[in-house]
PDB file of C-alpha atoms in Angstrom:
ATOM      1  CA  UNK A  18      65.444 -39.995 -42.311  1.00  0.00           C
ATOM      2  CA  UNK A  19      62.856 -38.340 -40.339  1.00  0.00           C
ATOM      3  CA  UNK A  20      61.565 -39.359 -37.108  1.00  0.00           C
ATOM      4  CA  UNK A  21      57.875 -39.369 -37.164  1.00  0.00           C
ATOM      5  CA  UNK A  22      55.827 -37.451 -34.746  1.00  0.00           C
ATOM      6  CA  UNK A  23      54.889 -38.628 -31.898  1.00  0.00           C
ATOM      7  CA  UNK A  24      50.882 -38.216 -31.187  1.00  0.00           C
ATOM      8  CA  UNK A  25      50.039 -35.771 -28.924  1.00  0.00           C
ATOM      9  CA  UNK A  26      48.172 -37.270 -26.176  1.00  0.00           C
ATOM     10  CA  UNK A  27      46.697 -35.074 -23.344  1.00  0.00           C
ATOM     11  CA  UNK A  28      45.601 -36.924 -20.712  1.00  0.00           C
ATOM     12  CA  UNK A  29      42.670 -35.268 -18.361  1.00  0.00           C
ATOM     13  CA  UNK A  30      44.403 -36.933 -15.942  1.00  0.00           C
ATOM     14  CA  UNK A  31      47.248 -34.611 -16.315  1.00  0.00           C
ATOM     15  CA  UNK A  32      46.293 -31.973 -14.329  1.00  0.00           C
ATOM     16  CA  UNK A  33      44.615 -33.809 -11.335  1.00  0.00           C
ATOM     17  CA  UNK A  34      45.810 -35.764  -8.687  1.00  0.00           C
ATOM     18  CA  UNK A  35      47.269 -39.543  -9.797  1.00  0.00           C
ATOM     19  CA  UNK A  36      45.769 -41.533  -6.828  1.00  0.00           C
ATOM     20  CA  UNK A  37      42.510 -40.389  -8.005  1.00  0.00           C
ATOM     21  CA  UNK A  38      42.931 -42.124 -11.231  1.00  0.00           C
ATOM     22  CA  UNK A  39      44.474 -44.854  -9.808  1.00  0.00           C
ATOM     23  CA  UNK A  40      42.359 -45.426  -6.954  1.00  0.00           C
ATOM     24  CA  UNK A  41      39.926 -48.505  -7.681  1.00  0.00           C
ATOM     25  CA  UNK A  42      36.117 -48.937  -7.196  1.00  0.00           C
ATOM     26  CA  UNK A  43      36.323 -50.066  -3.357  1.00  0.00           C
ATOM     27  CA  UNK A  44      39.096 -47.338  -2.824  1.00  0.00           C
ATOM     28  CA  UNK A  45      36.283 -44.715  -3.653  1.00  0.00           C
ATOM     29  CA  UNK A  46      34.026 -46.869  -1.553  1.00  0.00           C
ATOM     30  CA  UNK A  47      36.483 -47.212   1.445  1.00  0.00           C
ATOM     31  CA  UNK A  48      37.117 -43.387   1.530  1.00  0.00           C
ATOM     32  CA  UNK A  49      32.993 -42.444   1.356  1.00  0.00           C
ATOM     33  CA  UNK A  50      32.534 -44.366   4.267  1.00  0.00           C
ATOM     34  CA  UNK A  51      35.279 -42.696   6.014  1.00  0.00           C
ATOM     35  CA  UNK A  52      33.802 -39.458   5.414  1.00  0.00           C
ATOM     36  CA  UNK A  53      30.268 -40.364   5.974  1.00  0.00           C
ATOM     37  CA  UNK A  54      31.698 -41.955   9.412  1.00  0.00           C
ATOM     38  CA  UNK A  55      33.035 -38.600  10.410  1.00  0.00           C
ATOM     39  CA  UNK A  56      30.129 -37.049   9.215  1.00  0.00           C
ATOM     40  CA  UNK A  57      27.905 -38.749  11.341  1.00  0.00           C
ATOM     41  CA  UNK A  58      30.140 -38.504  14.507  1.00  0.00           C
ATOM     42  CA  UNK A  59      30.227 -34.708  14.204  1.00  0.00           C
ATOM     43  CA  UNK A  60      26.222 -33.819  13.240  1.00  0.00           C
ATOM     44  CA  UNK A  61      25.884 -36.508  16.624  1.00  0.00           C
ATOM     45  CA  UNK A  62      28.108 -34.185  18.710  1.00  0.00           C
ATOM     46  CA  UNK A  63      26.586 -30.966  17.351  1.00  0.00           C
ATOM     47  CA  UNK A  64      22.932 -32.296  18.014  1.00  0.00           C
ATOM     48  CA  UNK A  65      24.366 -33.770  21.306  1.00  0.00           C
ATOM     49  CA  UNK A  66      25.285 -30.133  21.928  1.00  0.00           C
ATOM     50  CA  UNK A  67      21.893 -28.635  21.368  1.00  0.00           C
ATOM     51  CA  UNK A  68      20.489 -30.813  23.085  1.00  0.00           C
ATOM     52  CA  UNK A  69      22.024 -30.710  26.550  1.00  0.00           C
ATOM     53  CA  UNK A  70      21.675 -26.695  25.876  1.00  0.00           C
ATOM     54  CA  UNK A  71      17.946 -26.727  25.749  1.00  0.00           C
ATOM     55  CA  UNK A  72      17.284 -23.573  27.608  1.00  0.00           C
ATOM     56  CA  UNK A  73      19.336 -21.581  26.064  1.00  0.00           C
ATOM     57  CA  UNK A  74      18.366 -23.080  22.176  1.00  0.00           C
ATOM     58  CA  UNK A  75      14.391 -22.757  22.900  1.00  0.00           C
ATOM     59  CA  UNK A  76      15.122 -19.152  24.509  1.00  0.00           C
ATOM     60  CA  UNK A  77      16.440 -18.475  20.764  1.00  0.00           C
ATOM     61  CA  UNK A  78      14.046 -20.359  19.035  1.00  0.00           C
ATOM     62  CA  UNK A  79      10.868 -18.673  20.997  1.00  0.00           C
ATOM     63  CA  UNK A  80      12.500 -15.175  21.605  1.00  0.00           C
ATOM     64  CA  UNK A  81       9.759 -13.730  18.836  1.00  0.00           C
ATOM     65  CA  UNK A  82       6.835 -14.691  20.744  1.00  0.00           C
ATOM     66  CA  UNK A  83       7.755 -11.571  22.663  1.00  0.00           C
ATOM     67  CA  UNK A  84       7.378  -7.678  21.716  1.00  0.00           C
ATOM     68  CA  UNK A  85      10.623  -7.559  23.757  1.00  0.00           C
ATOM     69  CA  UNK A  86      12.157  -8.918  20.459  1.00  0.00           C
ATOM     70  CA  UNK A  87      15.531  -7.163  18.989  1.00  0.00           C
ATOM     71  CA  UNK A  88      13.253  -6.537  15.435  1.00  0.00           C
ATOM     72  CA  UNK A  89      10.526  -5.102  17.539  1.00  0.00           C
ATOM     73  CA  UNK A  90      13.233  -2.755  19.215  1.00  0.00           C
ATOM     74  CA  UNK A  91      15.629  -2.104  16.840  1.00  0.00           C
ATOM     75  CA  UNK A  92      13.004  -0.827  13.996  1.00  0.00           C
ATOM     76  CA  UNK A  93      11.091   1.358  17.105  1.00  0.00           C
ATOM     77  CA  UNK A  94      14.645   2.905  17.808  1.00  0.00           C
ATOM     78  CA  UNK A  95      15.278   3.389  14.001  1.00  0.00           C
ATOM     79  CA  UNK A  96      12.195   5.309  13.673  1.00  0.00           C
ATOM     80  CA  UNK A  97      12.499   7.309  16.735  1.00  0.00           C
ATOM     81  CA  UNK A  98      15.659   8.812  15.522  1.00  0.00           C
ATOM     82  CA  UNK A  99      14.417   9.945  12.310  1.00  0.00           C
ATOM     83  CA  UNK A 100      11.713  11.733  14.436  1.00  0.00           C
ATOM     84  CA  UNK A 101       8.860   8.904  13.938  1.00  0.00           C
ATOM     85  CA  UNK A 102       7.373   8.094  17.019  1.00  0.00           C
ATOM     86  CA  UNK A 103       6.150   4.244  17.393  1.00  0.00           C
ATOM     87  CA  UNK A 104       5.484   2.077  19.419  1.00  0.00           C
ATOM     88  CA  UNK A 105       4.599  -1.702  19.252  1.00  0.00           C
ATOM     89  CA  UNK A 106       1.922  -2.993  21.211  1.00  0.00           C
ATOM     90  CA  UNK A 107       3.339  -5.032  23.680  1.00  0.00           C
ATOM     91  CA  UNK A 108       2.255  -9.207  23.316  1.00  0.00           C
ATOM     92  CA  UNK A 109       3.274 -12.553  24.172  1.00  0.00           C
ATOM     93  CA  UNK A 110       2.171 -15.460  22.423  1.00  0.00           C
ATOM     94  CA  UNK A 111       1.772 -18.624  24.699  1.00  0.00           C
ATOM     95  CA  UNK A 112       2.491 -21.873  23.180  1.00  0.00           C
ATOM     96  CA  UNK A 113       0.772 -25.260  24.434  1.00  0.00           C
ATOM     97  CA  UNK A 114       1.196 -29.131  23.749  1.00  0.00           C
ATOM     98  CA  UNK A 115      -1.772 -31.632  23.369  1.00  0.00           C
ATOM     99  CA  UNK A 116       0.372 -34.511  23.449  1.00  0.00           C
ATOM    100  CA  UNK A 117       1.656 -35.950  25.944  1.00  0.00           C
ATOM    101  CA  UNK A 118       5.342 -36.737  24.388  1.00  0.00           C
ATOM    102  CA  UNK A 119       4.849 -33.763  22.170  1.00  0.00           C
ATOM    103  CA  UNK A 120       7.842 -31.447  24.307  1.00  0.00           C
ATOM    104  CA  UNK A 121      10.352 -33.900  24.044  1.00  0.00           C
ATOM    105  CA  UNK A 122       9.984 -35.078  20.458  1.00  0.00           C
ATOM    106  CA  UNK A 123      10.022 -31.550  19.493  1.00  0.00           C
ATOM    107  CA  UNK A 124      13.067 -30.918  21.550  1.00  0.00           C
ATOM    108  CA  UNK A 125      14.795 -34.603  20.114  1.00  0.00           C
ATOM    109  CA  UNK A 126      13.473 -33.260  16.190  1.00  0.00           C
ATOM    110  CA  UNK A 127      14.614 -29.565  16.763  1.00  0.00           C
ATOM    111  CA  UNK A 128      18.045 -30.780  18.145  1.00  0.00           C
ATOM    112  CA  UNK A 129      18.670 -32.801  15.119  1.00  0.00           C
ATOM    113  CA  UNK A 130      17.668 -29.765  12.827  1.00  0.00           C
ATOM    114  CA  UNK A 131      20.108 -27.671  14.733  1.00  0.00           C
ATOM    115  CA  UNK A 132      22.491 -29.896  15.148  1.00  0.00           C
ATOM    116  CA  UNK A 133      22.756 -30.185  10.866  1.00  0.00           C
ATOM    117  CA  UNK A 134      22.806 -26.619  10.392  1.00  0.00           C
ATOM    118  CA  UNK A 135      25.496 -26.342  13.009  1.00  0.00           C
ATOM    119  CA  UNK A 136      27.882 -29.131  11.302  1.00  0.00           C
ATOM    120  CA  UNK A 137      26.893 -27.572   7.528  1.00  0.00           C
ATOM    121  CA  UNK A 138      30.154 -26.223   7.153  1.00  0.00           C
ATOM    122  CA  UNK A 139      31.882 -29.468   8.080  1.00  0.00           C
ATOM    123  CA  UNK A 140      29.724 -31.575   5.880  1.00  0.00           C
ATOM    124  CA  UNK A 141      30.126 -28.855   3.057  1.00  0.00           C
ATOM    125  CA  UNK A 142      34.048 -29.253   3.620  1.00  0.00           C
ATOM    126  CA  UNK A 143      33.703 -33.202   3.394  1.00  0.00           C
ATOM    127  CA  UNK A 144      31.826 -33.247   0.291  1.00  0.00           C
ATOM    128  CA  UNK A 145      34.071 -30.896  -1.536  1.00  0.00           C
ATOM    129  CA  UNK A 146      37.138 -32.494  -0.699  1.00  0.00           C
ATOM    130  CA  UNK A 147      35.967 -35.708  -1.749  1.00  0.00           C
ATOM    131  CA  UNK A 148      35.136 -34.501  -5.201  1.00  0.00           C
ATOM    132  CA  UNK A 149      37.838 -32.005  -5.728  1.00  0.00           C
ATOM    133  CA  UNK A 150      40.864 -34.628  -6.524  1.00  0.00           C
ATOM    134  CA  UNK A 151      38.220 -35.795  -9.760  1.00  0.00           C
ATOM    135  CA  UNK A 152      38.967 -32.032 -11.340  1.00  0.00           C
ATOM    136  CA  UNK A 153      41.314 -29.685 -12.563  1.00  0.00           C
ATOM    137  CA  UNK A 154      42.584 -27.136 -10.559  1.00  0.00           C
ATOM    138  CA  UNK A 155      40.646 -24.145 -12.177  1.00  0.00           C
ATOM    139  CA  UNK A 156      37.639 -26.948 -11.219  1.00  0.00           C
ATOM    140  CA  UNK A 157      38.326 -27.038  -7.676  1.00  0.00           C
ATOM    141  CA  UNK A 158      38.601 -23.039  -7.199  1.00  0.00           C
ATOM    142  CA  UNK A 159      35.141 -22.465  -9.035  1.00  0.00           C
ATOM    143  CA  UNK A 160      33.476 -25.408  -7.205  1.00  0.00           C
ATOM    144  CA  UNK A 161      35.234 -24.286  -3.464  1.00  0.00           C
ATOM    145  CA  UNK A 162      33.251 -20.614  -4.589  1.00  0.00           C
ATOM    146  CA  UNK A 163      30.193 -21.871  -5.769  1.00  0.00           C
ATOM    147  CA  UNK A 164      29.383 -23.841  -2.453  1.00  0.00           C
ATOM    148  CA  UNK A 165      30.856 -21.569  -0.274  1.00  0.00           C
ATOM    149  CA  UNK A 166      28.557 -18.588  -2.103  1.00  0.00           C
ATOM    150  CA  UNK A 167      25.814 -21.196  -1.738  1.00  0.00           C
ATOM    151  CA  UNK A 168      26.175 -21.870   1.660  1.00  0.00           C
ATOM    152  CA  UNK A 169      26.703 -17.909   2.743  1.00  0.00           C
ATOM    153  CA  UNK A 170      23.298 -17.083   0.839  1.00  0.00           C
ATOM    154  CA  UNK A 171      21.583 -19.851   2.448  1.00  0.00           C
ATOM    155  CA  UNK A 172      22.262 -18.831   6.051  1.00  0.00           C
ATOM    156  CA  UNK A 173      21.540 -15.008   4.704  1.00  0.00           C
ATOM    157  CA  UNK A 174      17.908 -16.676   3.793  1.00  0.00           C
ATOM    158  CA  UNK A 175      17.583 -18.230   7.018  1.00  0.00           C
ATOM    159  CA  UNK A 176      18.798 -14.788   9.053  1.00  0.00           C
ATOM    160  CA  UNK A 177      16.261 -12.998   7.506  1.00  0.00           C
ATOM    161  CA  UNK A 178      13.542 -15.043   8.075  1.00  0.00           C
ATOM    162  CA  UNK A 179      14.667 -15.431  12.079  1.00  0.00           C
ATOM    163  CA  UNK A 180      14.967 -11.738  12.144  1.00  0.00           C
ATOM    164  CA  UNK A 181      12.201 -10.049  10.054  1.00  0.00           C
ATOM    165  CA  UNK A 182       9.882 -12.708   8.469  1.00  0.00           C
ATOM    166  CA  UNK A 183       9.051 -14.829  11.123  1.00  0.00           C
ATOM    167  CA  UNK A 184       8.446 -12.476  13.915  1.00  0.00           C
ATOM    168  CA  UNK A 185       6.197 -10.077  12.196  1.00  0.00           C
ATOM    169  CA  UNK A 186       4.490 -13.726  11.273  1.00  0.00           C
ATOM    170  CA  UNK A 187       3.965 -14.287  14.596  1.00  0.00           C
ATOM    171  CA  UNK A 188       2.933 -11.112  16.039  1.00  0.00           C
ATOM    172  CA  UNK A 189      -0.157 -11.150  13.386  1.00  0.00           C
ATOM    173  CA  UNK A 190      -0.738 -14.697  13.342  1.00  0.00           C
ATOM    174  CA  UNK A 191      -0.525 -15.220  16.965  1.00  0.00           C
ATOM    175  CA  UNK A 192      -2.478 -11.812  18.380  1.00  0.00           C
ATOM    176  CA  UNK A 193      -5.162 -12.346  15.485  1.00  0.00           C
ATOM    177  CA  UNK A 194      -8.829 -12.285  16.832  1.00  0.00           C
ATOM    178  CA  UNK A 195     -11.962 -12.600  15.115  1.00  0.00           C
ATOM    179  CA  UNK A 196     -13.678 -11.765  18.307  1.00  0.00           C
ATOM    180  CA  UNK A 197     -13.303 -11.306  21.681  1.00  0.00           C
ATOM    181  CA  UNK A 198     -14.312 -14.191  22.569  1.00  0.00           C
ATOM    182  CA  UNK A 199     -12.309 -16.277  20.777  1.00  0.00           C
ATOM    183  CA  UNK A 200      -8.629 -17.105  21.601  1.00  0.00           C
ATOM    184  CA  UNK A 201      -6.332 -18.522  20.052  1.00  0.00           C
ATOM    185  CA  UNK A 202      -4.170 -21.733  21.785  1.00  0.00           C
ATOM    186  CA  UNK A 203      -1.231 -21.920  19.798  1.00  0.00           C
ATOM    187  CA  UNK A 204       0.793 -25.499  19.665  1.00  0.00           C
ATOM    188  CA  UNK A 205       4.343 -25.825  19.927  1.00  0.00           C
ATOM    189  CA  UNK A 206       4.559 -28.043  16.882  1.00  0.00           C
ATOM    190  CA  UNK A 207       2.817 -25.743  14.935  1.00  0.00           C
ATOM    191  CA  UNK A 208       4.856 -23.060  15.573  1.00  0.00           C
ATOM    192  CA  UNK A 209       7.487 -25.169  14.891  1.00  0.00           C
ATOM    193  CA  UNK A 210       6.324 -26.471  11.582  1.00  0.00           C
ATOM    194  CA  UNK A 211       6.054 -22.940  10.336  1.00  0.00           C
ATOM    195  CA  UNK A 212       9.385 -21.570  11.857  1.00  0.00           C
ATOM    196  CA  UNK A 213      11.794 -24.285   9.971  1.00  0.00           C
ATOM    197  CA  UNK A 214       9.393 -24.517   6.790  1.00  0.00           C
ATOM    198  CA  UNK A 215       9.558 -20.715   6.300  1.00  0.00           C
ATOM    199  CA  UNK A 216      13.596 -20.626   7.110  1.00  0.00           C
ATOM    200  CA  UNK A 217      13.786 -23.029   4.214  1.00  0.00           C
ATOM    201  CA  UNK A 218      11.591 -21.393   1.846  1.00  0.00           C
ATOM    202  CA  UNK A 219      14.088 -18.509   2.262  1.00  0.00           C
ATOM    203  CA  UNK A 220      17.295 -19.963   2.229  1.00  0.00           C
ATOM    204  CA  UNK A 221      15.964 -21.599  -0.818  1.00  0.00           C
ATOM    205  CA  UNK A 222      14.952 -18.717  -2.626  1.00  0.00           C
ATOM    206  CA  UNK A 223      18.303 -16.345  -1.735  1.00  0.00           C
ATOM    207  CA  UNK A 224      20.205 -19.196  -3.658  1.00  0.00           C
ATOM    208  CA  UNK A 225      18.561 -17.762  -6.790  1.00  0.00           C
ATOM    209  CA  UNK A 226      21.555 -15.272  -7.824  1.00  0.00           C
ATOM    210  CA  UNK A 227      23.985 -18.370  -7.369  1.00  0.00           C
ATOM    211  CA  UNK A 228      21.605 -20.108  -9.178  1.00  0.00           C
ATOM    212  CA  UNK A 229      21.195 -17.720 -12.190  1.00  0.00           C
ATOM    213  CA  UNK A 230      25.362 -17.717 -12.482  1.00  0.00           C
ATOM    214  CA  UNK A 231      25.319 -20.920 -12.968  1.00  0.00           C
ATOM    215  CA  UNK A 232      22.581 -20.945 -15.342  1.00  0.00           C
ATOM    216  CA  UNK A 233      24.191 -17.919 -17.653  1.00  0.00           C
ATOM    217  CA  UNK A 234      27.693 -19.614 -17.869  1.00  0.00           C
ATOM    218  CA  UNK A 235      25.927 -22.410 -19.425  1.00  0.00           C
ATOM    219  CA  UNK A 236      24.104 -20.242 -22.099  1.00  0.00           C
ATOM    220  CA  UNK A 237      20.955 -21.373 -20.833  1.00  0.00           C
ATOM    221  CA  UNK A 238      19.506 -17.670 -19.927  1.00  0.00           C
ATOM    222  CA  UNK A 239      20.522 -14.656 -20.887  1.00  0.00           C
ATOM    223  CA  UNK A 240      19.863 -11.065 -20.000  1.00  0.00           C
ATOM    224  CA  UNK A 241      17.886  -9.685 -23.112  1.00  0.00           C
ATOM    225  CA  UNK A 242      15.249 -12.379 -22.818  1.00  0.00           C
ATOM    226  CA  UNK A 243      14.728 -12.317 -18.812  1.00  0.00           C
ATOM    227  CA  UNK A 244      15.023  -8.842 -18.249  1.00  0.00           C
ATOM    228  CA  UNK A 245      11.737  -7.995 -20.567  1.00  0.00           C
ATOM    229  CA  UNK A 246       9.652  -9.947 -17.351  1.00  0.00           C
ATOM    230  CA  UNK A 247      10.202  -7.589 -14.748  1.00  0.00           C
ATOM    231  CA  UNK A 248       6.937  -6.571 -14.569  1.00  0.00           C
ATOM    232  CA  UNK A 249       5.978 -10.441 -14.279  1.00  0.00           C
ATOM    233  CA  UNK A 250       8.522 -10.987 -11.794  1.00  0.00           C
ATOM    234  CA  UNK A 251       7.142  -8.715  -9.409  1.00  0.00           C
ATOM    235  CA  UNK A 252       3.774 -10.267  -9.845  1.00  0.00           C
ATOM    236  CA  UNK A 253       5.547 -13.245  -8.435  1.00  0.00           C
ATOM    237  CA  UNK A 254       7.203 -12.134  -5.852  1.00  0.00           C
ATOM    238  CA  UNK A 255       3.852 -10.532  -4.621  1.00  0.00           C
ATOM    239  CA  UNK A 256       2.182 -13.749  -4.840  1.00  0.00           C
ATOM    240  CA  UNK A 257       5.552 -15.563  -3.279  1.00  0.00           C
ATOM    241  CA  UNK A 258       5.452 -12.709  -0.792  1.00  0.00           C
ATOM    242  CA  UNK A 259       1.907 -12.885   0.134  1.00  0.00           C
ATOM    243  CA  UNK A 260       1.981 -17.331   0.619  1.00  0.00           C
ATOM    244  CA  UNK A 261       4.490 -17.153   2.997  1.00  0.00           C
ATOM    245  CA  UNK A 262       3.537 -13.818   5.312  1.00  0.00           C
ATOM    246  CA  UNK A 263       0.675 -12.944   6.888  1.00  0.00           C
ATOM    247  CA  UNK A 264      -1.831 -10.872   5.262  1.00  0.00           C
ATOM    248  CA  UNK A 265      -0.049  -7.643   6.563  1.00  0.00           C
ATOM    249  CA  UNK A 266       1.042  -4.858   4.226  1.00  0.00           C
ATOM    250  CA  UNK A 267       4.153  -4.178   6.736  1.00  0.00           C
ATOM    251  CA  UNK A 268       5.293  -7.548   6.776  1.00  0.00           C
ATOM    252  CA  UNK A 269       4.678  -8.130   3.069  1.00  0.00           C
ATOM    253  CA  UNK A 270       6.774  -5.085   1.911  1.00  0.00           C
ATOM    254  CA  UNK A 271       9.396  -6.374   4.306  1.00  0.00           C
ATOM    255  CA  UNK A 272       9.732  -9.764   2.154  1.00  0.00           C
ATOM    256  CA  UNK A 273       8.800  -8.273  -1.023  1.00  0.00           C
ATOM    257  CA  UNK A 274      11.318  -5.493  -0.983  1.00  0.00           C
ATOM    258  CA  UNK A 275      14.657  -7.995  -0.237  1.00  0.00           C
ATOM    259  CA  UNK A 276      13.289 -10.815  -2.853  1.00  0.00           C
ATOM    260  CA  UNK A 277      12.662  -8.039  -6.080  1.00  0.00           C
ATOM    261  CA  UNK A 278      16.220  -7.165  -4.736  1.00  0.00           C
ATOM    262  CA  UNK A 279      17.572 -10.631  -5.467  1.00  0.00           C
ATOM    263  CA  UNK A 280      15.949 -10.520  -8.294  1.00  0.00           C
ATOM    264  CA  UNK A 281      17.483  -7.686 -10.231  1.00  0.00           C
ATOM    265  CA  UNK A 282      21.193  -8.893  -8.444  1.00  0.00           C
ATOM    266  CA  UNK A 283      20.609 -11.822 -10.500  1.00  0.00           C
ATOM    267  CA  UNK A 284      19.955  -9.964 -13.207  1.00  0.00           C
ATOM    268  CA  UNK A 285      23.049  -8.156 -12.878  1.00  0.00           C
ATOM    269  CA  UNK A 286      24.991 -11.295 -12.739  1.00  0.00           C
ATOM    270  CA  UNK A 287      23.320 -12.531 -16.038  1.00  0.00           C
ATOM    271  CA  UNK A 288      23.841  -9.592 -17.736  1.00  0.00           C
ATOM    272  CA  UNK A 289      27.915  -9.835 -16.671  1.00  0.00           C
ATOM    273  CA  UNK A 290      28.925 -13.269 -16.773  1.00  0.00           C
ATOM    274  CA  UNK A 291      26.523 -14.725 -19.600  1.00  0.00           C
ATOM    275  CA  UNK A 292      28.983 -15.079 -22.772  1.00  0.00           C
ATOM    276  CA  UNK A 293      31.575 -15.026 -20.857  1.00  0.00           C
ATOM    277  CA  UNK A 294      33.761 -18.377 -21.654  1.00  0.00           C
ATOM    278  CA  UNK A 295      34.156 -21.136 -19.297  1.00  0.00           C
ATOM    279  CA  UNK A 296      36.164 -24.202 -19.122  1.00  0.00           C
ATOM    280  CA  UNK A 297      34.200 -26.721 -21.033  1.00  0.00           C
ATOM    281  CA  UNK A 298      34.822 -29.706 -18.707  1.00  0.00           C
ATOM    282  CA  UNK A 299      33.673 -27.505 -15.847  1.00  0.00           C
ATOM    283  CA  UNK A 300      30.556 -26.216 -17.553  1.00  0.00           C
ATOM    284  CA  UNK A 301      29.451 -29.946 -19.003  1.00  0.00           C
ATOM    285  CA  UNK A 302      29.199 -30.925 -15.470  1.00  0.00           C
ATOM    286  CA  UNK A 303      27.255 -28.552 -14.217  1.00  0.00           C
TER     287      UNK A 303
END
């Protein structure tokens, strides 16, 4: 007499860690507000940090109101050696404050700011280890790459902006004249304002080849249709371009340049990972 077959049951479970699955409601609960305890304690610290450091984080911060700025130098040097002689002329952009308690809420807001960005790669570490025992193994290694590419184009964003965007926004913005007789009185919250909006802008918009990997693993673009709007994207990127800089041809090819760049890298990645199979529990949560 035959034995009949036992069903086949394959548990998700199988392949991820048991006190996940076994953990209850207020388990999850209890170790969330662990992590957002720690959390807390070390974006405090960080912005403590900055704070207590405030020469040396506004020297950073303001360093391109001044022609004496590395971009300033660096491209002058790069063009002398390839026998281009130029010279910036030399500025300084004075900043002012019409309130009263304007300094030290901009130092208290900016210290805060800095003081996230600083602990980023802690909080990144808390949120992925309190997700990764919920997947499978081949989950965890995509998910530890995705936010770790995330995170690394992000900053990129934000470095360019600090070191190209930004101070050639300045220069024109803050040395701009419609006649002698008028002068411009620059605030130190409005220079502020349009220092961390700008870095965001661009460490938004560099996430867009992390972005389009994730979107051609899922199916959901693919390299035949995009890659017939080239001539729209650059359009785009003009007008992106053009919003965000000042209305100077230098600057502008400066941001247009590195973004049509981004966009033909995500092209790339569309055209070589789009097809290409996932794991269906991964992909159905992203």
């Amino acid at each position: 007499m035959q034995n009949p077959k036992k069903p086949q049951n394959q548990k998700r479970g199988k392949n991820r860690n048991s006190d996940s699955s076994l953990m209850t409601f207020s388990g999850h609960l209890e170790v969330f507000r662990q992590m957002l305890l720690r959390t807390i304690v070390v974006v405090f610290v960080s912005s403590f940090l900055v704070f207590y450091f405030k020469d040396a984080t506004f020297e950073i911060i303001l360093a391109p109101c001044d022609s004496d700025f590395i971009t300033y130098k660096s491209l002058e040097s790069i063009l002398s050696k390839i026998g281009i002689s130029f010279l910036f002329e030399k500025f300084e952009v004075s900043l002012i404050t019409t309130e009263l308690s304007s300094q030290f809420m901009t130092h208290f807001s900016t210290s805060l700011y800095l003081g996230l960005l600083i602990s980023s790669p802690y909080i990144l570490f808390e949120i992925i280890r309190f997700i990764t025992p919920a997947l499978y193994e081949n989950e965890k290694k995509i998910s530890w790459t995705l936010m770790l590419s995330m995170y690394f184009m992000f900053l990129l964003g934000m470095t360019i902006n600090y070191f190209v965007i930004f101070p050639f926004s300045v220069r024109f913005l803050g040395t701009y004249s419609v006649a002698a007789k008028v002068h411009s009185t620059i605030t130190l919250d409005s220079y502020m304002d349009t220092f961390t909006s700008l870095s965001l802008v661009m460490g938004l918009i560099f996430l867009l080849p992390i972005i389009s990997y994730i979107l051609a693993i899922n199916d959901i673009v693919c390299y035949d249709k995009i890659s017939g709007y080239r001539k729209h994207a650059i359009i785009v990127i003009a007008i992106i371009a053009a919003v965000i800089t000042p209305p100077d041809v230098m600057t502008l090819l400066l941001v247009v340049i590195p973004l049509y760049m981004l966009f033909e890298l995500s092209l790339w990645i569309v055209k070589k990972y789009h097809r290409i199979s996932m794991p269906s529990e991964f992909t159905s949560q992203l």
